[in-house]
Short mmCIF file of C-alpha atoms and ligand atoms in Angstrom, two decimals:
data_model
loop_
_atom_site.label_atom_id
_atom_site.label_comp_id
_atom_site.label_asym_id
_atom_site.label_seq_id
_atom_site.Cartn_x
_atom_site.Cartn_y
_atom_site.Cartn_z
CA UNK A 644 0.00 0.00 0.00
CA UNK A 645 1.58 3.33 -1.08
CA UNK A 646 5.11 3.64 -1.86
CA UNK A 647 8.01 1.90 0.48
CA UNK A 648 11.63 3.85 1.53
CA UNK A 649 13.96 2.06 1.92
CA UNK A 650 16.64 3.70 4.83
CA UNK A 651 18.98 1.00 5.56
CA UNK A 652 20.08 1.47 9.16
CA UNK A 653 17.34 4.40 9.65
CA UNK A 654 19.99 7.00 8.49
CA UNK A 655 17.46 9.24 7.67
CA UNK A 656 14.05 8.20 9.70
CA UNK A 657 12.70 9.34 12.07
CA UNK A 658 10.98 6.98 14.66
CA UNK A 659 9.18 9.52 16.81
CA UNK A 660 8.99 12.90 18.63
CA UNK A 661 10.69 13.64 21.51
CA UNK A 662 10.95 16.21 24.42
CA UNK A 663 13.80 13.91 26.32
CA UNK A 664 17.39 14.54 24.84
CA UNK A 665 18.25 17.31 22.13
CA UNK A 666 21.36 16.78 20.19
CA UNK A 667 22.31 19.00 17.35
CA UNK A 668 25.27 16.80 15.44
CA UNK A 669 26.72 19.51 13.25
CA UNK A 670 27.42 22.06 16.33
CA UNK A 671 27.99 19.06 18.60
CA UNK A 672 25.22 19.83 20.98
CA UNK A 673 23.99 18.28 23.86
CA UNK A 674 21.21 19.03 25.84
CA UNK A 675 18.86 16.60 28.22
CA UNK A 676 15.88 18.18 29.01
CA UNK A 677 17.44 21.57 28.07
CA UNK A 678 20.04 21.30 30.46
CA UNK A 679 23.86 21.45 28.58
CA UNK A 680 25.74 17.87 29.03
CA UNK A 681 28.65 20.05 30.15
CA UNK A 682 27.23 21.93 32.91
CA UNK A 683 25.08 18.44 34.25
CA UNK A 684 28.73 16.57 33.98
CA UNK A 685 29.97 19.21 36.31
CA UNK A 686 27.08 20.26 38.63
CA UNK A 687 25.10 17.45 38.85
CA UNK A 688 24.66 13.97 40.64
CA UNK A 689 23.76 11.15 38.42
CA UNK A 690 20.62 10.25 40.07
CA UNK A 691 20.22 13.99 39.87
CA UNK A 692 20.11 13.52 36.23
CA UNK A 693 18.55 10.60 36.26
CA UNK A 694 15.80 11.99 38.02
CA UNK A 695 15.55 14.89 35.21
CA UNK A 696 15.49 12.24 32.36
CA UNK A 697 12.41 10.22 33.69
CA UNK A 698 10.62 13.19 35.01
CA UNK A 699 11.11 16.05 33.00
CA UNK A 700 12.23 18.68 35.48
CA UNK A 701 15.62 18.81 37.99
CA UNK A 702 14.53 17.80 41.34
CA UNK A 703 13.33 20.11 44.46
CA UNK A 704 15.85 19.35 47.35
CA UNK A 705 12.75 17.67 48.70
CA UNK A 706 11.90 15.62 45.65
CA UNK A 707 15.52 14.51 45.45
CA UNK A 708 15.73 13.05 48.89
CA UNK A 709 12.67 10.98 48.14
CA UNK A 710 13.67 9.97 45.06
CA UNK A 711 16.90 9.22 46.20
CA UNK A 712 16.16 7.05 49.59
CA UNK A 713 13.63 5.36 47.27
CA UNK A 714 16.44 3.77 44.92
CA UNK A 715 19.04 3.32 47.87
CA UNK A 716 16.35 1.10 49.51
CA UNK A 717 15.72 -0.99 46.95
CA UNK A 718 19.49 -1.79 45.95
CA UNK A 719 19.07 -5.83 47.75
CA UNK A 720 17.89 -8.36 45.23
CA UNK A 721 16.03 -11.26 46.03
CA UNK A 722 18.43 -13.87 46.90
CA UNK A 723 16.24 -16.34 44.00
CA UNK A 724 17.94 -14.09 41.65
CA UNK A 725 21.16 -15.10 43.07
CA UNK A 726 20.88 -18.92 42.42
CA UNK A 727 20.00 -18.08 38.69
CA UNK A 728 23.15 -16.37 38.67
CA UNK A 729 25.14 -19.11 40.14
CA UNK A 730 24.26 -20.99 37.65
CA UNK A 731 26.55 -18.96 34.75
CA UNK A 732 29.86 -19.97 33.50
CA UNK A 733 32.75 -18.09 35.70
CA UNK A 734 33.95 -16.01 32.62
CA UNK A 735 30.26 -15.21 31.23
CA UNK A 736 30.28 -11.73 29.46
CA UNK A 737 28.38 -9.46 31.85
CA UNK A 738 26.62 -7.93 29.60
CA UNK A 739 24.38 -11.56 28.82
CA UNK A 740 23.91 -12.21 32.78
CA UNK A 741 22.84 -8.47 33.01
CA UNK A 742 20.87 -8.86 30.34
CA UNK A 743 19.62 -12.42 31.18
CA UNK A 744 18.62 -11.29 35.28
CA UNK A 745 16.74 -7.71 33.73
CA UNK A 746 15.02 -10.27 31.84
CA UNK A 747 14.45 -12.95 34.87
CA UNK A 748 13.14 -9.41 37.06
CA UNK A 749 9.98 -9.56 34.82
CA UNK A 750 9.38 -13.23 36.70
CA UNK A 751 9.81 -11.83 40.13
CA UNK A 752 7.75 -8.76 39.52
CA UNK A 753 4.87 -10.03 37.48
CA UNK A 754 2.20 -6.70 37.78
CA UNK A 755 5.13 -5.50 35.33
CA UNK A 756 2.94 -7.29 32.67
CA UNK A 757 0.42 -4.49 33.23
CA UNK A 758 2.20 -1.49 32.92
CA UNK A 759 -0.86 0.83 33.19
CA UNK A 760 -1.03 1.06 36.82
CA UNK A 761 1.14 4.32 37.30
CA UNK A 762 2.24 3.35 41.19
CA UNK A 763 3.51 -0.18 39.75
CA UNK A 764 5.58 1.78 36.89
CA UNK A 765 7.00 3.69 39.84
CA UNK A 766 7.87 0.66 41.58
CA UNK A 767 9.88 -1.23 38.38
CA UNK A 768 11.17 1.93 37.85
CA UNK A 769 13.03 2.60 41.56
CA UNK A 770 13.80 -1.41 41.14
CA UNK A 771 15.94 -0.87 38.08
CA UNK A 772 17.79 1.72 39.15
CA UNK A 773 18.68 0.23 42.63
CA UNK A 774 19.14 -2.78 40.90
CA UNK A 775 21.05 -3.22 38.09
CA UNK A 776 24.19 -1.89 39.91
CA UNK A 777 24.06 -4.35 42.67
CA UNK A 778 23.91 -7.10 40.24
CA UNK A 779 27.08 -5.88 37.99
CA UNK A 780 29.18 -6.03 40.82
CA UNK A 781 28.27 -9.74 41.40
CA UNK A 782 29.86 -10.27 37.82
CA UNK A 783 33.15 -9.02 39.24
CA UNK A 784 33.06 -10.65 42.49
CA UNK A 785 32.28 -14.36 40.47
CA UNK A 786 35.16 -13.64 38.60
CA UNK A 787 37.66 -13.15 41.37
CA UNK A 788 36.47 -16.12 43.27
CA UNK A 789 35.19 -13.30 45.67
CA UNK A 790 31.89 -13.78 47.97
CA UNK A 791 29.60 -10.92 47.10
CA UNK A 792 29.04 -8.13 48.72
CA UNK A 793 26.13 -6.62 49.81
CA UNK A 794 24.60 -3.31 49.29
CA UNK A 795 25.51 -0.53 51.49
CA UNK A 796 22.41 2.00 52.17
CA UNK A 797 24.42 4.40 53.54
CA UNK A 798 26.22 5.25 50.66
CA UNK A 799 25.26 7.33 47.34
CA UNK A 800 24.69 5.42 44.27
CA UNK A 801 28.63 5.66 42.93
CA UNK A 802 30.33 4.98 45.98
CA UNK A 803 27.65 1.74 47.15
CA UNK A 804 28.82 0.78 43.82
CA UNK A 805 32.31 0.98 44.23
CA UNK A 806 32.10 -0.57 47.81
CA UNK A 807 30.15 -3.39 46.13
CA UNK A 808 33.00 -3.91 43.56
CA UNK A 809 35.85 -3.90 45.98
CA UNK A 810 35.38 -3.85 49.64
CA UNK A 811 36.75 -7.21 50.74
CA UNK A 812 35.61 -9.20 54.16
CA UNK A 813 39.30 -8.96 55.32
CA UNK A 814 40.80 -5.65 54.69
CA UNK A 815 38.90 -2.16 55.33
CA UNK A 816 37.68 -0.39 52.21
CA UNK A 817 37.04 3.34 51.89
CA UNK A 818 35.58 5.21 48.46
CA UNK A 819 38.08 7.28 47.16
CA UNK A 820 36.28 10.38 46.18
CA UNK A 821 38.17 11.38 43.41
CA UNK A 822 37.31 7.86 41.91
CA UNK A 823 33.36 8.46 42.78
CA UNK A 824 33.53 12.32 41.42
CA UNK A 825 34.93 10.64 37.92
CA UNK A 826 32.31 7.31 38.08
CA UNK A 827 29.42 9.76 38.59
CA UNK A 828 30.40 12.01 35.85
CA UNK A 829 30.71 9.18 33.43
CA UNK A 830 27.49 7.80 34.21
CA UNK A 831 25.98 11.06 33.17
CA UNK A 832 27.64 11.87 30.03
CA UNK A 833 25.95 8.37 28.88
CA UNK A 834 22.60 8.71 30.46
CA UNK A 835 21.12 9.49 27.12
CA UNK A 836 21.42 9.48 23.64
CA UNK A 837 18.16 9.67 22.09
CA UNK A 838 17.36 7.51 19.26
CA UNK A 839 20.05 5.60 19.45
CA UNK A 840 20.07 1.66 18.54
CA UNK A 841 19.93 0.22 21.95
CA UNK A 842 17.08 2.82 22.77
CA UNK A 843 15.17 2.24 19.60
CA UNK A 844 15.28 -1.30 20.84
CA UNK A 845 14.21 -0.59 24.34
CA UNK A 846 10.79 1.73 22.52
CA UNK A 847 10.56 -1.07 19.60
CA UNK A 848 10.41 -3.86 22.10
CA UNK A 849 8.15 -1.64 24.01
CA UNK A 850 6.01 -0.47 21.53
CA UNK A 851 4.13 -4.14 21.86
CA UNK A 852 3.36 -3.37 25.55
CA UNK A 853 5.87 -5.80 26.68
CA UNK A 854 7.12 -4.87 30.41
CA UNK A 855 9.41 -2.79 30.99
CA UNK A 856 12.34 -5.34 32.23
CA UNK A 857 11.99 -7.02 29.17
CA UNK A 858 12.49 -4.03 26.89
CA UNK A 859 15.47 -2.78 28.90
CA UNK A 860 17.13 -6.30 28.78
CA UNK A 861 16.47 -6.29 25.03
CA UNK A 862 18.20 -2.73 25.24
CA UNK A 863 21.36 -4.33 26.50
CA UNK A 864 21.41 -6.63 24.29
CA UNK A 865 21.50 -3.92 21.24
CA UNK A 866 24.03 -2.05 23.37
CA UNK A 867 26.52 -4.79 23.40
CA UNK A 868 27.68 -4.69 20.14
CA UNK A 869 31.05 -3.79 19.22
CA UNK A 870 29.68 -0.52 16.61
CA UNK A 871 27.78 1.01 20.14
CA UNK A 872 28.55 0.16 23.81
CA UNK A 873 30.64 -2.37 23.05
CA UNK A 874 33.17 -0.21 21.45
CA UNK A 875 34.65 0.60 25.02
CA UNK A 876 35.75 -2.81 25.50
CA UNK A 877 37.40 -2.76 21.55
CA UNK A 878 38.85 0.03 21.89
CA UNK A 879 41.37 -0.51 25.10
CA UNK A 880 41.91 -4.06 23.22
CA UNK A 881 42.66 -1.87 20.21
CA UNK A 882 45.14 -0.06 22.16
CA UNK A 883 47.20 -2.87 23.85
CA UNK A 884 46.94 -4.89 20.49
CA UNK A 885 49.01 -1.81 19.64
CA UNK A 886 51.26 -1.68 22.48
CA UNK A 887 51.90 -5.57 22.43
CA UNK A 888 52.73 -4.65 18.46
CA UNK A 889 55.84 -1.93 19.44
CA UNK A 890 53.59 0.97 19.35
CA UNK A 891 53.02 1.51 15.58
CA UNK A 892 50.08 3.74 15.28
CA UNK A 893 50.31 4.70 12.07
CA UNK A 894 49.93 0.43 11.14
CA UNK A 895 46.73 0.40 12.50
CA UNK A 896 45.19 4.01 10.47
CA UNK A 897 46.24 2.06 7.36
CA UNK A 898 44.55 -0.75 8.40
CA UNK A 899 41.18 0.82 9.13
CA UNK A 900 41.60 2.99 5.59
CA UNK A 901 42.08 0.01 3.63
CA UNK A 902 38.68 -1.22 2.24
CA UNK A 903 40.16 -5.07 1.83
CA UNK A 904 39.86 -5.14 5.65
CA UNK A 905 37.23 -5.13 7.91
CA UNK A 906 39.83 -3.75 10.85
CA UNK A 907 37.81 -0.36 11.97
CA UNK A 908 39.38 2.52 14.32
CA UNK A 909 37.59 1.61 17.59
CA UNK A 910 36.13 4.94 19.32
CA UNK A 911 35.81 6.85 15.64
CA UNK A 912 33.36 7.79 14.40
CA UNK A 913 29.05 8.43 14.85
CA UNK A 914 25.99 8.36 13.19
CA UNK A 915 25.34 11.77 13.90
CA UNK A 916 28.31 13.44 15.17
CA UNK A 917 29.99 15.23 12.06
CA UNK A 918 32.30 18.03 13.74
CA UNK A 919 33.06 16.93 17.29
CA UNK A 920 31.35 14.68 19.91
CA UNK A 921 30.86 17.51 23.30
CA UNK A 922 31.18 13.89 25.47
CA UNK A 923 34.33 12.71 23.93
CA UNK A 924 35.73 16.47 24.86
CA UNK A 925 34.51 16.30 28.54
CA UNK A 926 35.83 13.05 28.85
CA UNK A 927 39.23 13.21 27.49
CA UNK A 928 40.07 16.03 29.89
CA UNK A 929 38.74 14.19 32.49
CA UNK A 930 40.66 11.27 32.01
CA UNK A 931 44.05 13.19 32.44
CA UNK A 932 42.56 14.62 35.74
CA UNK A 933 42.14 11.54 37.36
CA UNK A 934 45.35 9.83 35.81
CA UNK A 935 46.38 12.53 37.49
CA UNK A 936 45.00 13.05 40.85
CA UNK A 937 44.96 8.92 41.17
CA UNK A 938 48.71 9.26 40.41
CA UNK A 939 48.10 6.31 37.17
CA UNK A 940 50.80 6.37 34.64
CA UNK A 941 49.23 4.79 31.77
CA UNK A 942 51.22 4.08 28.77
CA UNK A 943 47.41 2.86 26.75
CA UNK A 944 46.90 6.34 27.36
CA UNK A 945 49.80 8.21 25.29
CA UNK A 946 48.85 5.66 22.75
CA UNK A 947 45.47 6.87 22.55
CA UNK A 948 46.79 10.13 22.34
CA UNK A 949 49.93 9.47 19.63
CA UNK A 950 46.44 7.26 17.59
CA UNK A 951 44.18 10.45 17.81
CA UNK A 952 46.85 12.85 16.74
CA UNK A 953 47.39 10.91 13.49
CA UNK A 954 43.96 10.14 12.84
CA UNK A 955 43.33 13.77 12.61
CA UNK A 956 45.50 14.72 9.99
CA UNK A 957 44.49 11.78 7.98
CA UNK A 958 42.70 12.42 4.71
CA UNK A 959 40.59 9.45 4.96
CA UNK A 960 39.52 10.65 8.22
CA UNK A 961 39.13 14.34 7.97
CA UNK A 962 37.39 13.81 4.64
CA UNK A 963 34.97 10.76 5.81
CA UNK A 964 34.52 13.56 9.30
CA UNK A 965 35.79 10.67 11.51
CA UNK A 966 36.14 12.27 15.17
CA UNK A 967 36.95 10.56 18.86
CA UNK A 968 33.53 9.26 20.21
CA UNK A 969 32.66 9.08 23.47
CA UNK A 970 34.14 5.89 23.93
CA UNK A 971 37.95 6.76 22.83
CA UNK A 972 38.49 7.70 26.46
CA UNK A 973 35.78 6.52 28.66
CA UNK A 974 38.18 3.25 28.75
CA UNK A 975 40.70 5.11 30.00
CA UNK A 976 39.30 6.46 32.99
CA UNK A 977 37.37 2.78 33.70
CA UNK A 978 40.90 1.25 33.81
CA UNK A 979 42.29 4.15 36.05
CA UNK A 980 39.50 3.03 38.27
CA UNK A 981 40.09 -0.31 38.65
CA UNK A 982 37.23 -1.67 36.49
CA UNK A 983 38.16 -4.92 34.40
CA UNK A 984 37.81 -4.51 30.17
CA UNK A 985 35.51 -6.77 29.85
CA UNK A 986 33.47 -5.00 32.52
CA UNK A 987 33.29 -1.56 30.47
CA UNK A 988 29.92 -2.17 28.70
CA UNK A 989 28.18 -2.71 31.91
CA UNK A 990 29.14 0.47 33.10
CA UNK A 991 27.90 2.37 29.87
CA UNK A 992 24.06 0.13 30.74
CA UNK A 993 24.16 1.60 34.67
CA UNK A 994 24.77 4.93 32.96
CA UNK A 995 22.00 4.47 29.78
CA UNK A 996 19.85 3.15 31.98
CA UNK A 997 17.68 6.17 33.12
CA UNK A 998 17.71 6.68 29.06
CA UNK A 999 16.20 3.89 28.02
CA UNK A 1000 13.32 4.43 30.94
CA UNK A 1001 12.83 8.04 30.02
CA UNK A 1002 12.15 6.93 26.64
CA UNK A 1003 10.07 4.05 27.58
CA UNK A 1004 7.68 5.87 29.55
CA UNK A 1005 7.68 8.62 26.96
CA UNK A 1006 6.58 6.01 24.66
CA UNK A 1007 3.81 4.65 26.58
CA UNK A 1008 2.73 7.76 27.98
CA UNK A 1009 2.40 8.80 24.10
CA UNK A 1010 0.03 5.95 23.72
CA UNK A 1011 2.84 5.21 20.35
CA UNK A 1012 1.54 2.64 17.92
CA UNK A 1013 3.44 -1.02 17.92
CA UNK A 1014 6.63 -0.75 15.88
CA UNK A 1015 6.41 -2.00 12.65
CA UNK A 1016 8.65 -1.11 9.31
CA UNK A 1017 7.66 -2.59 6.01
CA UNK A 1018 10.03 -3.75 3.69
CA UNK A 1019 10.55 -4.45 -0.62
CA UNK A 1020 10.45 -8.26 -1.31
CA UNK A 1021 13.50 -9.42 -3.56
CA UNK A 1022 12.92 -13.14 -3.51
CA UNK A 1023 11.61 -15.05 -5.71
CA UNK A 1024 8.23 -14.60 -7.22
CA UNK A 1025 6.54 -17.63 -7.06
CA UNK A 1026 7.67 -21.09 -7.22
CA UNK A 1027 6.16 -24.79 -7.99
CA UNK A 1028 6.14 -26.97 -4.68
CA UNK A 1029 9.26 -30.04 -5.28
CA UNK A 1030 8.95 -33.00 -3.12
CA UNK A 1031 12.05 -34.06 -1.47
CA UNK A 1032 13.03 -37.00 -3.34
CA UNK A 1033 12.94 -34.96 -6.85
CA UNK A 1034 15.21 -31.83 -5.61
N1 CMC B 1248 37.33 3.41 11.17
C1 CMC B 1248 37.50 3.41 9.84
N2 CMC B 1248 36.58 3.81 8.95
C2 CMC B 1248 35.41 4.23 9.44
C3 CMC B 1248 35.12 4.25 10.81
C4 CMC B 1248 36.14 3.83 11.70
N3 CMC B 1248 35.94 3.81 13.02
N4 CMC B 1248 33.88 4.71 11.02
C5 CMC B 1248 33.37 4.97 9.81
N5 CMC B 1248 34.30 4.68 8.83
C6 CMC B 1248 34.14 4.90 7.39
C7 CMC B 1248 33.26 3.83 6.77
O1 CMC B 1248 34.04 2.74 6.32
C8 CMC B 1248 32.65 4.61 5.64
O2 CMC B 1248 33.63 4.76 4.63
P1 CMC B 1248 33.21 4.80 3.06
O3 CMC B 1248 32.40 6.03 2.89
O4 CMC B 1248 34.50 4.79 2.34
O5 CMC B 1248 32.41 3.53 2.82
C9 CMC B 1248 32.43 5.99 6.21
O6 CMC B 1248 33.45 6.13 7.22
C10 CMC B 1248 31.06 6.21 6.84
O7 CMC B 1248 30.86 5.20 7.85
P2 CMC B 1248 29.49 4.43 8.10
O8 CMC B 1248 29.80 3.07 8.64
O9 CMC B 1248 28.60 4.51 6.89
O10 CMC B 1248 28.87 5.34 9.22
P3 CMC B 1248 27.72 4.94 10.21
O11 CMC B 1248 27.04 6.19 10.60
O12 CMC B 1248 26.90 3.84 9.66
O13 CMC B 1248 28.50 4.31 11.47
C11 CMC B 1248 29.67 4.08 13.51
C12 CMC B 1248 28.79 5.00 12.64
C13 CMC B 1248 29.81 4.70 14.90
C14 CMC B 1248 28.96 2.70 13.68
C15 CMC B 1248 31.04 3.90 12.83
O14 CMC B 1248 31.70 5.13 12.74
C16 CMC B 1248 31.92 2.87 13.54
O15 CMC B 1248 31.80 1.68 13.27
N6 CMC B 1248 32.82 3.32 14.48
C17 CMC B 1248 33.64 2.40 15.26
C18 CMC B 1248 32.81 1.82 16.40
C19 CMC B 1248 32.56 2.82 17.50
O16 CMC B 1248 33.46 3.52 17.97
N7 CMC B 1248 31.30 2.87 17.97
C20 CMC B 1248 30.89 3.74 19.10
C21 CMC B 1248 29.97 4.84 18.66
S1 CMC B 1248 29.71 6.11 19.92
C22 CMC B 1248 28.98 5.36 21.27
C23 CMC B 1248 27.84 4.44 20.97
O17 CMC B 1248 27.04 4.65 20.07
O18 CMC B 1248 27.73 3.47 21.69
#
């Protein structure tokens, strides 16, 4: 019916309207809510943010508190949850048991399925955010051999975090500041993105009325991959592939330029980013204050820096407008903090996360039809039934 675009990759669709995140990709703009990413990144808390992205407005000092001893209490999860994650491999990626116990939430809180009752929404809502942190760190703990550690709910969301990653029973564990100052400014330079392809998942998925732990676990699925979240992990592989291989920059620009190889420049690059991307900037100077301040000599680092130089006086690059993403440095400052490679994705969902639930209840609350793109048929037109014996 009517005629069909094609847009491979939605390059040029849009999906919906928005009043959530406003990003403007020739100025490299950044805005949630109206607020600029670079004054939030400085002034803000990242359930401060959070807060903002779900419900429109920055918090009253009043609203915050509630909001805020809402998600602290809610950081336990049930201990069933606990024996479903016993049960992966020691070396899982964290990003499937994250996404796998999101998913396995739906089971424990079944009025999720009807996600009309506002004070339920609430509810999943506070869950995911107390959540989803406490469960990460259970990742890291499996993989030291570690017990787990409890949540902590008389600490702020970055440092319960970090005392969940690395307090041990036998030695006494304090939350370096400087290393919650840098965690909670991360978070919030990925809090949103708008249409991006993990949150297009999370509203696609969504879109069918499916509950909301569902769509978010589908949502870290999409943000996995190694062309989005996953990137972070690539591209501090990238870098000690380099440094294990003398140092040779320049080796690995000709090996993303040349079209006979798939080999791409990990942390270069975005959809809609064509001058600069304002996170990568905020980021990159953050990462030499707290290589800094933590006193971390990292030789990745003047890699990434000798990598970036050349890339920016490359032809192919200049001319293709190839800039650092966010993810060029975010590594950086993960690693400074003690957080495991394979770990970095995880960190990008807790951060996302108050994303893809803005734009989830946005969705609903905009009553948005199901999801559904068309496509042209290229197969074959119509063919005679064979039986088995005669093909
Ligand atoms: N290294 C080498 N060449 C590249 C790169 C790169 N990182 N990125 C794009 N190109 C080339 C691409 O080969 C193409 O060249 P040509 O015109 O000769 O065919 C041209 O630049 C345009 O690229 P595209 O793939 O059509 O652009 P896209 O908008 O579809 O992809 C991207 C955007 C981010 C997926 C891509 O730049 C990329 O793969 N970057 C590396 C992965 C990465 O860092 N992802 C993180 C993105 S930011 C955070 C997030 O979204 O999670």
């Amino acid at each position: 019916s009517g005629y069909i675009t094609i847009d491979p990759g939605f390059k040029n669709t849009g999906s919906t309207t928005s009043a959530i995140t406003f990003l403007d990709g020739e100025e490299g703009i950044l805005r949630y809510r109206g607020y600029s990413i670079e004054d939030l990144a400085e002034k803000a808390s990242f359930l401060e943010v959070a807060y903002l992205l779900i419900y429109g407005d920055l918090p009253t000092a009043d609203q915050y508190a509630e909001f805020e001893h809402e998600v602290r209490t809610h950081t336990l999860v049930n201990e069933d949850m606990r024996k479903i994650f016993e049960g992966f491999p020691v070396n899982a990626h964290p990003m499937g048991t994250l996404s796998s116990l999101v998913s396995a939430m739906s089971a424990f809180y079944p009025d999720s399925y009807d996600s009309n009752v506002p004070a339920d929404t609430e509810m999943h809502i506070i869950r995911l955010m107390a959540k989803m942190p406490t469960i990460v760190t259970w990742s890291y703990k499996k993989s030291q051999g570690h017990p787990v550690n409890y949540p902590d709910n008389s600490l702020d969301y970055c440092s319960n975090f970090l005392n969940m990653m690395f307090a041990l029973p036998v030695e006494k564990y304090e939350v370096d500041p400087v290393v919650a100052k840098a965690l909670n400014k991360l978070l919030i330079l990925h809090a949103d993105h708008e249409q991006n392809c993990s949150t297009s998942t999370v509203r696609l998925v969504g879109s069918s009325q499916a509950n909301i732990y569902t769509s978010i676990s589908a949502g870290i699925g999409a943000l996995w991959g190694p062309l989005h979240g996953g990137a972070n992990q690539e591209v501090i592989e990238m870098l000690e592939a380099i440094k294990a291989d003398g140092g040779d920059s320049q080796k690995y620009i000709d090996k993303a330029k040349d079209k006979n190889d798939d080999f791409r420049l990990f942390g270069f690059g975005h959809r809609v980013y064509k001058n600069f991307d304002p996170r990568a900037r905020i980021i990159k100077k953050a990462a030499d204050e707290v290589l800094e301040k933590l006193g971390v000599n990292d030789p990745v680092l003047d890699i990434a820096k000798t990598l970036e130089k050349a890339a920016l006086e490359d032809e192919y690059f200049v001319s293709r407008k190839l800039y650092p993403n966010v993810d060029f440095y975010s590594g950086i400052i993960y690693r400074a903090l003690g957080i495991p490679t394979n770990m970095f994705t995880v960190m990008f969902a807790i951060g996302r996360l108050p994303g893809w639930i803005a734009q989830w209840k946005e969705m609903r609350e905009n009553n948005e039809p199901i999801g559904r793109p068309r496509q042209i048929y290229t197969g074959p037109t119509e063919r005679d039934f064979v039986a088995m014996d005669k093909r």
